């Protein structure tokens, strides 16, 4: 299996200070960051497009505010730098950082435009949380017609059950689930 790097983007969701400071399962934040860095380096070495997506807010008013049963996380009152990409990834050359205001990386951002203008039809997706930001972005990408690879070992969730459910029941229906090592071997 081969991945055409010129037609593929690596999209990593919410690998930022305030998200990765929480528990991740089944992989630790350290493991996710190390594998993400390896993927980024492999993609940029081959001339691939890499997108680091972060969630942030100006004042909380730019976030979604639906009526729900479970309270939504507040986008205000976070410590300084919570919304910054982790230092291990922030300064890697050849990456594009995109800010989103909701779970998914496509709605309300220029991600689709950035990908289509580069002739990209496939994304490799990873990040945190598997069942929230990564899942929502994957579903949006599916609706937009993108082919997808899921770097399963470059993802984590609040608990293993959430990660495993999405990995086993959702991702195989909308793309291909692989390890980061397998994805690198396809480049």
Short mmCIF file of C-alpha atoms in Angstrom, two decimals:
data_model
loop_
_atom_site.label_atom_id
_atom_site.label_comp_id
_atom_site.label_asym_id
_atom_site.label_seq_id
_atom_site.Cartn_x
_atom_site.Cartn_y
_atom_site.Cartn_z
CA UNK A 1 0.00 0.00 0.00
CA UNK A 2 1.31 3.45 -0.89
CA UNK A 3 0.26 6.92 0.24
CA UNK A 4 0.78 9.68 -2.30
CA UNK A 5 2.26 12.36 -0.04
CA UNK A 6 1.47 15.17 -2.47
CA UNK A 7 -2.24 14.29 -2.21
CA UNK A 8 -2.27 13.55 1.54
CA UNK A 9 -2.23 15.77 4.63
CA UNK A 10 -1.37 14.86 8.19
CA UNK A 11 -3.98 16.47 10.47
CA UNK A 12 -3.36 16.32 14.22
CA UNK A 13 -6.11 17.42 16.59
CA UNK A 14 -5.69 19.30 19.90
CA UNK A 15 -2.14 18.30 20.76
CA UNK A 16 -1.97 21.32 23.04
CA UNK A 17 -0.96 22.06 26.60
CA UNK A 18 -4.42 22.20 28.18
CA UNK A 19 -5.67 19.01 26.54
CA UNK A 20 -2.60 16.81 26.94
CA UNK A 21 -2.27 17.78 30.59
CA UNK A 22 -5.23 15.46 31.28
CA UNK A 23 -5.18 11.66 31.44
CA UNK A 24 -5.01 9.94 28.04
CA UNK A 25 -5.75 6.30 27.32
CA UNK A 26 -4.84 3.82 26.00
CA UNK A 27 -1.69 5.77 25.13
CA UNK A 28 -0.06 8.38 27.35
CA UNK A 29 0.38 11.98 26.29
CA UNK A 30 4.13 11.35 26.05
CA UNK A 31 3.61 8.39 23.69
CA UNK A 32 1.16 10.35 21.54
CA UNK A 33 3.52 13.34 21.29
CA UNK A 34 6.53 11.15 20.39
CA UNK A 35 4.62 9.32 17.65
CA UNK A 36 3.09 12.56 16.36
CA UNK A 37 6.56 14.09 16.08
CA UNK A 38 7.81 11.07 14.15
CA UNK A 39 4.83 11.31 11.76
CA UNK A 40 5.33 15.05 11.29
CA UNK A 41 9.01 14.56 10.50
CA UNK A 42 8.23 11.76 8.02
CA UNK A 43 5.59 13.86 6.25
CA UNK A 44 7.66 17.05 6.08
CA UNK A 45 10.73 15.13 4.91
CA UNK A 46 8.67 13.94 1.93
CA UNK A 47 7.19 17.41 1.32
CA UNK A 48 3.78 16.62 2.80
CA UNK A 49 1.30 19.11 4.25
CA UNK A 50 0.97 18.98 8.05
CA UNK A 51 -1.83 20.69 9.97
CA UNK A 52 -1.72 21.14 13.74
CA UNK A 53 -5.23 21.94 14.94
CA UNK A 54 -5.83 23.60 18.28
CA UNK A 55 -9.01 24.63 20.04
CA UNK A 56 -9.14 28.12 21.49
CA UNK A 57 -11.48 30.97 22.25
CA UNK A 58 -11.23 34.72 22.29
CA UNK A 59 -13.74 35.20 25.09
CA UNK A 60 -15.98 32.12 25.19
CA UNK A 61 -18.63 33.81 23.06
CA UNK A 62 -17.14 32.36 19.87
CA UNK A 63 -17.73 28.78 21.03
CA UNK A 64 -20.88 26.68 20.55
CA UNK A 65 -23.45 26.93 23.36
CA UNK A 66 -26.18 24.33 22.78
CA UNK A 67 -28.52 23.17 25.52
CA UNK A 68 -27.20 19.77 26.67
CA UNK A 69 -27.59 17.24 29.47
CA UNK A 70 -23.86 17.27 30.25
CA UNK A 71 -22.15 20.57 30.98
CA UNK A 72 -19.81 21.76 28.25
CA UNK A 73 -16.23 22.66 29.04
CA UNK A 74 -15.83 26.38 29.47
CA UNK A 75 -13.45 28.15 27.12
CA UNK A 76 -12.59 30.87 29.59
CA UNK A 77 -10.67 30.81 32.83
CA UNK A 78 -7.99 28.45 31.54
CA UNK A 79 -4.37 29.05 32.49
CA UNK A 80 -2.10 31.02 30.20
CA UNK A 81 -0.90 28.88 27.30
CA UNK A 82 -3.54 26.14 27.64
CA UNK A 83 -4.39 26.54 23.96
CA UNK A 84 -0.83 26.41 22.64
CA UNK A 85 0.50 23.40 20.73
CA UNK A 86 2.81 21.39 23.02
CA UNK A 87 6.43 22.61 22.85
CA UNK A 88 7.70 19.33 21.35
CA UNK A 89 5.58 19.98 18.23
CA UNK A 90 5.06 23.75 18.17
CA UNK A 91 8.25 24.75 16.44
CA UNK A 92 8.60 21.95 13.94
CA UNK A 93 9.18 23.41 10.47
CA UNK A 94 6.68 22.94 7.68
CA UNK A 95 3.52 22.84 9.78
CA UNK A 96 0.36 24.91 9.49
CA UNK A 97 -1.45 25.71 12.74
CA UNK A 98 -5.21 26.10 12.55
CA UNK A 99 -7.54 27.29 15.30
CA UNK A 100 -11.02 25.83 15.73
CA UNK A 101 -13.82 26.92 18.06
CA UNK A 102 -15.69 23.61 18.36
CA UNK A 103 -14.99 19.86 18.30
CA UNK A 104 -14.46 19.39 14.56
CA UNK A 105 -11.64 20.96 12.55
CA UNK A 106 -13.60 21.62 9.34
CA UNK A 107 -16.65 23.64 10.40
CA UNK A 108 -15.90 27.36 10.60
CA UNK A 109 -12.23 27.02 9.58
CA UNK A 110 -10.28 27.13 6.35
CA UNK A 111 -9.13 23.49 6.56
CA UNK A 112 -11.18 22.29 3.59
CA UNK A 113 -9.96 25.21 1.45
CA UNK A 114 -6.31 24.62 2.45
CA UNK A 115 -6.57 20.94 1.53
CA UNK A 116 -8.51 21.30 -1.73
CA UNK A 117 -6.29 24.08 -3.09
CA UNK A 118 -3.33 21.77 -2.61
CA UNK A 119 -5.06 18.92 -4.43
CA UNK A 120 -5.28 16.85 -1.24
CA UNK A 121 -7.90 14.10 -1.22
CA UNK A 122 -6.64 12.00 1.71
CA UNK A 123 -5.94 12.81 5.35
CA UNK A 124 -4.04 10.97 8.04
CA UNK A 125 -5.75 11.81 11.30
CA UNK A 126 -4.58 11.64 14.91
CA UNK A 127 -4.90 13.56 18.15
CA UNK A 128 -6.91 13.87 21.32
CA UNK A 129 -9.64 13.11 22.10
CA UNK A 130 -10.38 10.06 19.97
CA UNK A 131 -14.12 10.21 20.65
CA UNK A 132 -14.55 13.98 20.49
CA UNK A 133 -12.26 16.16 18.33
CA UNK A 134 -10.77 13.37 16.24
CA UNK A 135 -14.10 11.60 15.72
CA UNK A 136 -15.96 14.81 14.80
CA UNK A 137 -13.22 15.84 12.37
CA UNK A 138 -13.25 12.35 10.84
CA UNK A 139 -17.00 12.47 10.33
CA UNK A 140 -16.76 15.92 8.75
CA UNK A 141 -13.96 14.70 6.44
CA UNK A 142 -16.07 11.68 5.47
CA UNK A 143 -19.02 13.96 4.63
CA UNK A 144 -16.70 16.08 2.49
CA UNK A 145 -15.45 13.05 0.56
CA UNK A 146 -11.91 12.71 1.90
CA UNK A 147 -10.16 9.35 2.09
CA UNK A 148 -8.81 8.77 5.60
CA UNK A 149 -6.16 6.89 7.51
CA UNK A 150 -6.41 6.87 11.29
CA UNK A 151 -3.10 6.78 13.13
CA UNK A 152 -4.59 4.78 15.98
CA UNK A 153 -1.53 4.95 18.23
CA UNK A 154 -1.36 8.75 17.88
CA UNK A 155 -4.72 9.13 19.61
CA UNK A 156 -6.00 9.07 23.13
CA UNK A 157 -9.18 9.66 25.06
CA UNK A 158 -10.25 10.23 28.65
CA UNK A 159 -10.63 6.47 28.96
CA UNK A 160 -9.72 3.38 26.98
CA UNK A 161 -13.36 2.43 26.39
CA UNK A 162 -14.13 5.63 24.46
CA UNK A 163 -10.99 5.25 22.35
CA UNK A 164 -11.65 1.59 21.63
CA UNK A 165 -15.31 2.13 20.72
CA UNK A 166 -14.58 4.79 18.10
CA UNK A 167 -11.51 2.94 16.78
CA UNK A 168 -13.42 -0.33 16.38
CA UNK A 169 -16.91 0.86 15.38
CA UNK A 170 -16.68 4.23 13.64
CA UNK A 171 -13.28 4.64 12.02
CA UNK A 172 -13.32 1.37 10.00
CA UNK A 173 -16.58 2.52 8.38
CA UNK A 174 -15.11 5.80 7.13
CA UNK A 175 -11.43 5.03 6.57
CA UNK A 176 -8.50 2.76 7.37
CA UNK A 177 -7.16 2.24 10.87
CA UNK A 178 -3.39 1.76 10.99
CA UNK A 179 -0.44 2.27 13.32
CA UNK A 180 1.81 5.28 12.83
CA UNK A 181 4.65 2.92 11.85
CA UNK A 182 2.48 1.39 9.12
CA UNK A 183 1.52 4.83 7.82
CA UNK A 184 5.16 5.90 7.68
CA UNK A 185 6.01 2.71 5.75
CA UNK A 186 3.35 3.66 3.15
CA UNK A 187 4.94 7.06 2.43
#
